Short mmCIF file of C-alpha atoms in Angstrom, two decimals:
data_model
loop_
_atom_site.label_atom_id
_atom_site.label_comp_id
_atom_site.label_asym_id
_atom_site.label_seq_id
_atom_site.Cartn_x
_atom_site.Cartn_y
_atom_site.Cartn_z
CA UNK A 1 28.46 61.29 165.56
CA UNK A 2 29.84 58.16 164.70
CA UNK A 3 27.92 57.71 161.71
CA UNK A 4 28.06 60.89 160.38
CA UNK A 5 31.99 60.57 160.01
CA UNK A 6 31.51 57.15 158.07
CA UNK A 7 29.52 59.07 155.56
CA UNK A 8 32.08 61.60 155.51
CA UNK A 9 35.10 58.91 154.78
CA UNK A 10 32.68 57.29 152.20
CA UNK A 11 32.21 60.07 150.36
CA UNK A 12 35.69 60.67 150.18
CA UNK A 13 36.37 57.43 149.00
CA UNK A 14 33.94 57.13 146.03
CA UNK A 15 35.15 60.53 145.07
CA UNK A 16 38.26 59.44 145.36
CA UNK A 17 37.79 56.43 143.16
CA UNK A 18 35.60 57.89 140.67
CA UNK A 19 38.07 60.57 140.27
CA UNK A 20 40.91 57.60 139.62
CA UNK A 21 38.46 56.35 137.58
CA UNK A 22 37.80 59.02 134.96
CA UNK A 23 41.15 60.08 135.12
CA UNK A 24 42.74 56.85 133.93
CA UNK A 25 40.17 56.30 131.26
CA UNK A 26 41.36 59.98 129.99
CA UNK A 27 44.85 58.57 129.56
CA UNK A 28 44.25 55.37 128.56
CA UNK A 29 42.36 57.43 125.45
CA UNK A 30 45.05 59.90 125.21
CA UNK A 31 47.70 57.33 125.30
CA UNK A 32 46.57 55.44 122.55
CA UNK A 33 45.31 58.06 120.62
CA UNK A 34 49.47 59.34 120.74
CA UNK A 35 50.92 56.23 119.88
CA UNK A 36 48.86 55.04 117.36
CA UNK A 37 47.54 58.75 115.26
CA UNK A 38 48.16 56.99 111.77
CA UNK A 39 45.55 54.78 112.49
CA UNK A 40 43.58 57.48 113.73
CA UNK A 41 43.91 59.32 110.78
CA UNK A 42 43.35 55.92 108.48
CA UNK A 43 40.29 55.41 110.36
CA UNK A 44 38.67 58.73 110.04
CA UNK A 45 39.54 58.58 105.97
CA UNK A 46 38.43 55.12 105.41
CA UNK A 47 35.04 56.36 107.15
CA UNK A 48 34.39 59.43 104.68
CA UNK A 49 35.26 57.44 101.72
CA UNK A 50 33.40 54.43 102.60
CA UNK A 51 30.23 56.71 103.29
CA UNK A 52 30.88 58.44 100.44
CA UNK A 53 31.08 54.72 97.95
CA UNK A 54 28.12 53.52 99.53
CA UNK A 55 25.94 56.10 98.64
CA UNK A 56 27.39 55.90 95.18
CA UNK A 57 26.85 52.46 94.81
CA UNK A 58 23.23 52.72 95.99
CA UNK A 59 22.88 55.50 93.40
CA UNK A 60 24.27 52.55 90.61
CA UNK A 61 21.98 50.34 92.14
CA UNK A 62 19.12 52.13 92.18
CA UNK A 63 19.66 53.43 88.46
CA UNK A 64 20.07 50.06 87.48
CA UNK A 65 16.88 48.60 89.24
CA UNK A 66 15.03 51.48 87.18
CA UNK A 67 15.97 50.21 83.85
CA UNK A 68 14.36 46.41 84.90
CA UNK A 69 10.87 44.98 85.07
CA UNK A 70 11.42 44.27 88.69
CA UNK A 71 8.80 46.16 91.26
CA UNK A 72 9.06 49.04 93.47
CA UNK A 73 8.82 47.20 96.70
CA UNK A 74 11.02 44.51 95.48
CA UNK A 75 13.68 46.78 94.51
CA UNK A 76 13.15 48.72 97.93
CA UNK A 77 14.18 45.29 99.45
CA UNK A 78 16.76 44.55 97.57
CA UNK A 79 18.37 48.39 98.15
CA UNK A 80 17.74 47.70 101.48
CA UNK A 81 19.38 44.33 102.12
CA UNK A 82 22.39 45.43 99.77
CA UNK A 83 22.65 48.66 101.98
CA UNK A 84 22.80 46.83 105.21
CA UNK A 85 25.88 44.43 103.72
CA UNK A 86 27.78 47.28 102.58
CA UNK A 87 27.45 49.39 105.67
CA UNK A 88 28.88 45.72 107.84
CA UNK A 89 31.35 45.59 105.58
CA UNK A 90 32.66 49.12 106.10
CA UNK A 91 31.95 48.46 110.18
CA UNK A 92 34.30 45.52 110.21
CA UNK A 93 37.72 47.19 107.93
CA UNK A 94 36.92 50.38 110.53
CA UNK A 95 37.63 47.93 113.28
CA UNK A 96 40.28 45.85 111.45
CA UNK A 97 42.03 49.73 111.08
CA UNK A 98 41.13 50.31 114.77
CA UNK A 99 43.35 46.95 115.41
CA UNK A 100 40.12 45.15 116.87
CA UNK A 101 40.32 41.18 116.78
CA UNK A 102 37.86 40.50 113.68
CA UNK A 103 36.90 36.48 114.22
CA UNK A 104 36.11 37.90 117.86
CA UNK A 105 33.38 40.43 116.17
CA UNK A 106 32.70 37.85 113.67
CA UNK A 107 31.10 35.62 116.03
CA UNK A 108 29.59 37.97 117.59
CA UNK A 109 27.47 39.18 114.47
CA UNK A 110 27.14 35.81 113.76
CA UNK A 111 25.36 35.25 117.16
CA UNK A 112 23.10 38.60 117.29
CA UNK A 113 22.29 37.73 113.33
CA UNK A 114 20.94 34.10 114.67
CA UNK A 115 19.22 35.74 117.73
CA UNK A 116 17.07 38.42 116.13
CA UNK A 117 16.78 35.78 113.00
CA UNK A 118 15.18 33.37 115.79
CA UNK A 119 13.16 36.11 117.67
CA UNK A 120 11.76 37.20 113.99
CA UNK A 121 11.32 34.18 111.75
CA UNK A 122 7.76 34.99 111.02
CA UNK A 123 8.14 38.52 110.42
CA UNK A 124 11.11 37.31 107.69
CA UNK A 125 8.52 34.87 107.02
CA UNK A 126 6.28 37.26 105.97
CA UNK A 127 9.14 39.42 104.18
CA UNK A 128 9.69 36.36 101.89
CA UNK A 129 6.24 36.14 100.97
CA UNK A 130 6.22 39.13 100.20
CA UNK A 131 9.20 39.33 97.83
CA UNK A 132 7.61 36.14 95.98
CA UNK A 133 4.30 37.92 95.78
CA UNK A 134 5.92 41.04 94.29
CA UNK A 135 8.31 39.30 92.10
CA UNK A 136 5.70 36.51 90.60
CA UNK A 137 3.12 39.09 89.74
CA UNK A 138 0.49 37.05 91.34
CA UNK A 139 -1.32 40.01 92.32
CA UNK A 140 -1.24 43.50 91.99
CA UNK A 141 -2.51 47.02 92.98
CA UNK A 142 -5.99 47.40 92.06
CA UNK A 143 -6.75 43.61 91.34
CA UNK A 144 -9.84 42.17 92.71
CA UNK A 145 -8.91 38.75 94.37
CA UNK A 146 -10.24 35.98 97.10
CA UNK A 147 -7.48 34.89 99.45
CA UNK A 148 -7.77 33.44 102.89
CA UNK A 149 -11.51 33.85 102.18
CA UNK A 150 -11.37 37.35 102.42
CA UNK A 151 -12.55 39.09 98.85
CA UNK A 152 -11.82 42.62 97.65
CA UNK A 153 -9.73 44.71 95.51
CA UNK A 154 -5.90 44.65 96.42
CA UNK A 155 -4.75 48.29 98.08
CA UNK A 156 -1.28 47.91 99.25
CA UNK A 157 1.48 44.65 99.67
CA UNK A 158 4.47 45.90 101.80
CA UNK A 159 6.71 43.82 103.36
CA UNK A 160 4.67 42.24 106.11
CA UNK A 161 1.12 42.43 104.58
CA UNK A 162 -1.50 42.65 101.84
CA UNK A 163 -4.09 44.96 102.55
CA UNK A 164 -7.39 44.18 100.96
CA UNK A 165 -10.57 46.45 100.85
CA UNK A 166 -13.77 44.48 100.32
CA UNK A 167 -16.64 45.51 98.63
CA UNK A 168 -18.55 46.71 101.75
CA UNK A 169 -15.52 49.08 102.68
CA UNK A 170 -13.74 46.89 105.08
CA UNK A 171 -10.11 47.02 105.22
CA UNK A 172 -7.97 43.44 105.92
CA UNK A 173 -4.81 43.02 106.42
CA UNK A 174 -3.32 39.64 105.55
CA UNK A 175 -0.06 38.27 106.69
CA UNK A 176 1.74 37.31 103.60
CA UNK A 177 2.67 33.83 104.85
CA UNK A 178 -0.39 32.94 104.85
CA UNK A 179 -1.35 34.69 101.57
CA UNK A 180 0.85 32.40 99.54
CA UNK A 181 -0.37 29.46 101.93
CA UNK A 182 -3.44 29.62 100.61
CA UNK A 183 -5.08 29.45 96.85
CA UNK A 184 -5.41 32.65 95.74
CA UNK A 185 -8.04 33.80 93.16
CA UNK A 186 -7.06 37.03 90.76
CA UNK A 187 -10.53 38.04 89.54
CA UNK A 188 -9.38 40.84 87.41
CA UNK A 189 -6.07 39.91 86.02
CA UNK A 190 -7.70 39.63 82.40
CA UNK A 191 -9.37 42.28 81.99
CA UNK A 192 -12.79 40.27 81.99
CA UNK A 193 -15.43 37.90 83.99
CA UNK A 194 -17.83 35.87 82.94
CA UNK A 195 -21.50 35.82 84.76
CA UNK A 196 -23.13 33.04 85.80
CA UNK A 197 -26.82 32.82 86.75
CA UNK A 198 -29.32 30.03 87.31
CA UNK A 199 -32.62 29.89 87.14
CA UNK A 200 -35.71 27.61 87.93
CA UNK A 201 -38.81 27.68 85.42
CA UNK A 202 -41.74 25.48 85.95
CA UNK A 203 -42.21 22.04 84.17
CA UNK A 204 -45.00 23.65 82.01
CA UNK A 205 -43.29 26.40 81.03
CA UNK A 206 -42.37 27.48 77.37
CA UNK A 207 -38.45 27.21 77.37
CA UNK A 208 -38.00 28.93 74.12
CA UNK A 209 -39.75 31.86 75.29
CA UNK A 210 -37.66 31.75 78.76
CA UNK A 211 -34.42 31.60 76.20
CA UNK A 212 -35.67 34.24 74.05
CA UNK A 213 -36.47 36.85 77.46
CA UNK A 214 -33.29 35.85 78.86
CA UNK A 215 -31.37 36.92 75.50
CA UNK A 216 -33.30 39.97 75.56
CA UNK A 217 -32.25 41.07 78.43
CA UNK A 218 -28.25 40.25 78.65
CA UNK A 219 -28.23 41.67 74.90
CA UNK A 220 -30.26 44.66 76.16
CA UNK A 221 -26.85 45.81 78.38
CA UNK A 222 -24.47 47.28 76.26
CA UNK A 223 -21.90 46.21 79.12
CA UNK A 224 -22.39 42.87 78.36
CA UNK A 225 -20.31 41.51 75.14
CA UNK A 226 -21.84 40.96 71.77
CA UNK A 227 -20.52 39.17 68.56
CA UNK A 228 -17.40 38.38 70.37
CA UNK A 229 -15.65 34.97 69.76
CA UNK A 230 -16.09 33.00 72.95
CA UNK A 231 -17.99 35.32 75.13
CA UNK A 232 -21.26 35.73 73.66
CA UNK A 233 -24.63 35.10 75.77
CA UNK A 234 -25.26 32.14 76.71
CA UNK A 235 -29.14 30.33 77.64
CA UNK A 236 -29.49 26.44 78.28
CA UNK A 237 -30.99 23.66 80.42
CA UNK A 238 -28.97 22.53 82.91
CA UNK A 239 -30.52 20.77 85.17
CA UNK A 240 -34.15 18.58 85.62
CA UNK A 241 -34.94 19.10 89.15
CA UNK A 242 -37.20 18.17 91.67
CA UNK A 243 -39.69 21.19 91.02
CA UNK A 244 -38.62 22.39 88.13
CA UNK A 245 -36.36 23.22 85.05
CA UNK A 246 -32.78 24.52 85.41
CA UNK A 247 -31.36 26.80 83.24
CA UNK A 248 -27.76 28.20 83.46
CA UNK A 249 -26.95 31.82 81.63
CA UNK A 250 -23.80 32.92 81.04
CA UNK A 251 -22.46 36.17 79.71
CA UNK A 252 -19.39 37.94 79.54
CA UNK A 253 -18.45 41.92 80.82
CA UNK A 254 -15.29 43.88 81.96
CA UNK A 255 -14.09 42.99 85.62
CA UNK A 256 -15.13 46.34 86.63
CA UNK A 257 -18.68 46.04 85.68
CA UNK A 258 -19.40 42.40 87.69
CA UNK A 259 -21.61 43.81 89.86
CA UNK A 260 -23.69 45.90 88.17
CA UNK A 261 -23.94 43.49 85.32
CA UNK A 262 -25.27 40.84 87.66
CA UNK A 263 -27.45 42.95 89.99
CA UNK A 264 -29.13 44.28 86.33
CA UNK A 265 -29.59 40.98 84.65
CA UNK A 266 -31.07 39.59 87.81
CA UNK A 267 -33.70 42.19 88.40
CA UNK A 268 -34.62 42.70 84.56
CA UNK A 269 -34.96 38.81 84.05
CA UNK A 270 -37.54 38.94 86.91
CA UNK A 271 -39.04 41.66 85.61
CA UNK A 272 -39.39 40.05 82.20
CA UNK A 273 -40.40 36.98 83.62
CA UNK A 274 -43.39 38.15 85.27
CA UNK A 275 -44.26 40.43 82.17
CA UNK A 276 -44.69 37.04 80.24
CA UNK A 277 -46.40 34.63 83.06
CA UNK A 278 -43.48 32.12 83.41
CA UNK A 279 -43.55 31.14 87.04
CA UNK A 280 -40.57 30.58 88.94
CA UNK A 281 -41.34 26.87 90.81
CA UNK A 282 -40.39 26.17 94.82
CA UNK A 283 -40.13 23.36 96.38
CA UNK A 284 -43.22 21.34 96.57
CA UNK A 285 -44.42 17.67 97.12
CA UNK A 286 -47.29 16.36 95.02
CA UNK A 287 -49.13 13.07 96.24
CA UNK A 288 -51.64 10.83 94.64
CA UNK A 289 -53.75 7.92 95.61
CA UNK A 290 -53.06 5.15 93.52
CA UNK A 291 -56.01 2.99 92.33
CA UNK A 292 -55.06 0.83 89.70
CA UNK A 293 -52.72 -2.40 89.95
CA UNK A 294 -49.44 -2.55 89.72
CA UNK A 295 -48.08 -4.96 87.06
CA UNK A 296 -44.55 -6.19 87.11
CA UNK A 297 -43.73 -7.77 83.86
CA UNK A 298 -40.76 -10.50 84.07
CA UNK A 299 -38.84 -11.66 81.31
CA UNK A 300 -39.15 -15.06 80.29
CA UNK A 301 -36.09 -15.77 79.02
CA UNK A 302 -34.20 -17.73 81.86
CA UNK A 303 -30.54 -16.90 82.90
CA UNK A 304 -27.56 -17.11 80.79
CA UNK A 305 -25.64 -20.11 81.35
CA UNK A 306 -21.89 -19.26 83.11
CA UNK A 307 -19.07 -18.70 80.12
CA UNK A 308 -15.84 -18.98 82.34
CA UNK A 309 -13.43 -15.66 81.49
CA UNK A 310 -10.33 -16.71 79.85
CA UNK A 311 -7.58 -15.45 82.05
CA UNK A 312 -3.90 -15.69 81.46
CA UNK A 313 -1.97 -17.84 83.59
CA UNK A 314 -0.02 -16.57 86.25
CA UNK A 315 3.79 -16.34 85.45
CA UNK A 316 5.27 -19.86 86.96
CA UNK A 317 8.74 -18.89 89.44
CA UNK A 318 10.72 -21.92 90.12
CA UNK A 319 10.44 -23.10 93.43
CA UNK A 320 13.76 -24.48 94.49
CA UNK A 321 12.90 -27.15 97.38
CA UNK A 322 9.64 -28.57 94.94
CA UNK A 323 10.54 -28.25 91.70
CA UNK A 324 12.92 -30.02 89.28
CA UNK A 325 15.30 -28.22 87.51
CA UNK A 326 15.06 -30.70 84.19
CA UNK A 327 11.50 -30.18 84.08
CA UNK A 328 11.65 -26.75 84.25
CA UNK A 329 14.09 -26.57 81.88
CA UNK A 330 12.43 -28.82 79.89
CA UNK A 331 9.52 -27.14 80.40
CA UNK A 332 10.34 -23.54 79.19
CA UNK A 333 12.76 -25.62 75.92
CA UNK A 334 8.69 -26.23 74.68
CA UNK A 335 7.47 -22.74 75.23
CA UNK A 336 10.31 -21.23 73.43
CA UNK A 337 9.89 -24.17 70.39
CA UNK A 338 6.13 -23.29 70.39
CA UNK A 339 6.47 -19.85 70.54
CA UNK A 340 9.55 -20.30 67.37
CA UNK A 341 6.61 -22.15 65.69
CA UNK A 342 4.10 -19.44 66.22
CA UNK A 343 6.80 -16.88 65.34
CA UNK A 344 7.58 -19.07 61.98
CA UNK A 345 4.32 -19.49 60.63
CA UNK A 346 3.40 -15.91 61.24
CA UNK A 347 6.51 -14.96 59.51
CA UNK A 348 5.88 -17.54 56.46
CA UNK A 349 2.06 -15.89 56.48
CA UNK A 350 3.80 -12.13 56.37
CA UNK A 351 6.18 -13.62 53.65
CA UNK A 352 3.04 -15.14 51.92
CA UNK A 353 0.85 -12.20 52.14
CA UNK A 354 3.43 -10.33 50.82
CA UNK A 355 4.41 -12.19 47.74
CA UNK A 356 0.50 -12.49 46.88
CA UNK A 357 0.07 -8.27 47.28
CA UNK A 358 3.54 -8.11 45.03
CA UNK A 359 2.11 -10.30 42.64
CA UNK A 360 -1.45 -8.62 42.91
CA UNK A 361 0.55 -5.18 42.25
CA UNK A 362 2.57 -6.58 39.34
CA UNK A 363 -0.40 -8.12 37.52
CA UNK A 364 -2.16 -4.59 37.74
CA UNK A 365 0.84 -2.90 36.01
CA UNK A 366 0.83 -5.33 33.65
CA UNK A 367 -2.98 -4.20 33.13
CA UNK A 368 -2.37 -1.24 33.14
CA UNK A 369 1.16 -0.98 30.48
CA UNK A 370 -1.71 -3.00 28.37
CA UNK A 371 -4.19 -0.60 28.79
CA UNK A 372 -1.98 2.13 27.49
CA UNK A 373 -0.42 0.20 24.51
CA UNK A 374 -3.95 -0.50 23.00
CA UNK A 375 -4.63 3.29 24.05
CA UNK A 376 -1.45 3.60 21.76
CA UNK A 377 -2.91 1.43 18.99
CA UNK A 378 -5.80 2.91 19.15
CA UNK A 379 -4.48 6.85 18.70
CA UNK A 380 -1.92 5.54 16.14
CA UNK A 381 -4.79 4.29 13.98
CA UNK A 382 -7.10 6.91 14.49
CA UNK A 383 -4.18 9.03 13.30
CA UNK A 384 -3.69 7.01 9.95
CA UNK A 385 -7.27 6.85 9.48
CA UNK A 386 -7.35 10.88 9.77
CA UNK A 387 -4.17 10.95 7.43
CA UNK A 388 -5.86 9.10 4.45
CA UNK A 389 -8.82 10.43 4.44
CA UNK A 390 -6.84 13.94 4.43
CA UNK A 391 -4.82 12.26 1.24
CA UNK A 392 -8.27 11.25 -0.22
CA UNK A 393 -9.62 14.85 0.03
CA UNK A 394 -6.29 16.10 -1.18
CA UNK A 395 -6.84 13.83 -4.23
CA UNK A 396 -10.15 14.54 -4.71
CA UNK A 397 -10.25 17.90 -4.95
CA UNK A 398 -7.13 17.54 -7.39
CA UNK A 399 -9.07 15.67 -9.90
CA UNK A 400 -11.53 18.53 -9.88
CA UNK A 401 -9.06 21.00 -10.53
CA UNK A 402 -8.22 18.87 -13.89
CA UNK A 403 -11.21 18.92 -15.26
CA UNK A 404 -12.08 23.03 -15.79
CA UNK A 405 -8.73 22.78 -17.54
CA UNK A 406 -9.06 19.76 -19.80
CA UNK A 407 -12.91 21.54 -20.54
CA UNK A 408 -11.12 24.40 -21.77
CA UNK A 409 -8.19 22.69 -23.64
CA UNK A 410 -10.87 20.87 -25.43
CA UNK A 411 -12.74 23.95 -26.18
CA UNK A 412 -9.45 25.50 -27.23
CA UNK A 413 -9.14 22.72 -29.85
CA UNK A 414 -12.43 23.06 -31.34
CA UNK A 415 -12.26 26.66 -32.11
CA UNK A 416 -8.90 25.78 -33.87
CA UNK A 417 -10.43 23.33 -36.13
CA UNK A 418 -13.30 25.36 -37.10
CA UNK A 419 -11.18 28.25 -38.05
#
């Protein structure tokens, strides 16, 4: 009985209170929402106009962004991080309007920006990567690449990973911290590989022939490049080993045709090399009895006798408790007088080596302004030469002009007189 009315009178009570409850939070709201209706009304307007510049200005941005060389998911980022500043910054002048304390919400952004920064600092770890992967071009979509020793064509880099499918259809996901951690190998960035095989022939074999099969068959795949500067075929000994003869052949193919390049030069050289009887060598270990004795010639010169290096000297430092300060000083007056000396005598050597070359130099000009006045002689007196004897034909053939007429003059007189 008794405890039955306690409940009763408890009841009462918390509906009591949660009545006085409710009902002063109803006009506390409809107290403030009376005296202070401009702000209200400021708020609600600064809210449709702030949603309404944000989406413009994400519209500017993202036309913008369009028109650069910058990549999707970097742009996405950058939308996204610009987004999230411009919504706080609406957030806090809704609460300034509101007449909320602002250095009170201030710190407290601050404080939840540190925490989740804190509880995610690899995953913003891996969002950094990310951007610098994007933005660097290191890799891209499609590219076949080794990272983290995982190798495969590229399928997807998002914020958080790079997702790499490997060539027996496994897909890996790679944090990109560790992606940029590491070295990263971009097989297909230019477009083209180069191949290279090597093989072991026996010591016996023909290595011309091996050359001449191995040609054949890279030049036989029209995959492979031909008469292309740089990347032709390529056939050589490399090595001399233990067994046999290494050889290292190279050739050259589009990135997309590695595989099928090297699978088909691998099983056509073996082919090949079995058509022709060259033997590929293993490992083996030949051993002889020897009979004969072993002679060890020695040289019968004796050894050289010691010639002692010449060193410099070490630089002297001036010990002040031992040393005398006049000596010293004494001392380095002589090097610097010997070293003048040195210094002179080269110089006077210069000076005389000069003066010789000068003189050397003007003798030669001297030979050679007499080499071209007896040129100049010469010409001039070729030319009179060639002038007189022109005056000697000119007078020549004068004098035979004369006589015809003096013949017929004479002539012309005779007649006369016998008429």
């Amino acid at each position: 009985m008794i405890l039955s009315l306690l409940a009763d009178e408890a009841e009462e009570v918390v509906e009591e209170t949660s009545e006085g409850f409710f009902v002063g939070m109803w006009n506390s709201i409809k107290d403030y929402f009376t005296n202070n209706y401009w702000g209200v009304i400021w708020f609600v307007v600064a809210l449709i106009l702030g949603v309404i510049i944000i989406k413009l200005l994400m519209k500017l941005f993202k036309r913008i962004f369009k028109r650069t060389k910058i990549a999707d998911i970097a742009q996405q980022f950058i939308l996204a991080i610009i987004r999230l500043i411009l919504w706080v910054i609406l957030i806090l002048i809704l609460l300034g309007i509101l007449g909320v304390n602002l250095s009170g919400a201030v710190t407290a952004l601050s404080a939840v920006i540190l925490a989740i920064g804190l509880a995610l600092e690899d995953l913003l770890s891996n969002v950094a990567d990310g951007l610098v992967i994007v933005s660097s071009k290191i890799i891209n979509k499609g590219d076949w690449v080794c990272a983290n020793g995982v190798e495969g064509s590229v399928v997807n880099i998002n914020f958080l990973f790079t997702t790499i499918n490997t060539y027996d259809n496994k897909r890996i996901s790679i944090p990109n911290s560790q992606m940029v951690a590491g070295n990263i190998i971009n097989y297909g960035v230019n477009g083209s590989r180069r191949i290279d095989f090597s093989v072991s022939v026996a010591y016996e074999t023909d290595i011309e022939l091996v050359k001449q099969v191995a040609y054949d068959v890279m030049y036989s795949d029209g995959r492979i490049y031909q008469n292309v500067e740089g990347k032709n075929p390529f056939c050589s000994i490399n090595s001399f080993d233990s067994s046999g003869i290494g050889l290292a052949l190279r050739c050259w193919c589009d990135s997309s045709d590695y595989w099928d390049v090297f699978f088909y030069v691998n099983e056509h050289l073996y082919n090949e090399f079995k058509r022709y009887g060259i033997t590929i060598p293993f490992t083996q270990i030949e051993m002889r009895e020897r009979k004969d004795e072993v002679v060890m010639p020695v040289i019968p010169d004796p050894l050289p006798e010691r010639v002692e290096k010449d060193r410099p000297q070490e630089h002297h430092r001036f010990d002040l408790e031992n040393d005398s300060i006049t000596e010293y000083m004494k001392a380095q007056k002589a090097k610097y007088n010997a070293n003048k000396e040195i210094k002179e005598e080269t110089s006077e050597e210069k000076a005389e080596e000069k003066a010789e070359e000068k003189a050397e130099k003007k003798e030669a000009a001297e030979e050679k302004a007499e080499e071209k006045a007896e040129a100049k002689a010469e010409k001039e007196e070729a030319a009179e030469e060639k002038a007189s004897a022109k005056k000697t034909r000119k007078k020549k053939k004068a004098e035979k002009d004369e006589e015809p007429q003096q013949h017929t003059s004479s002539v012309m007189s005779d007649e006369g007189d016998g008429d």
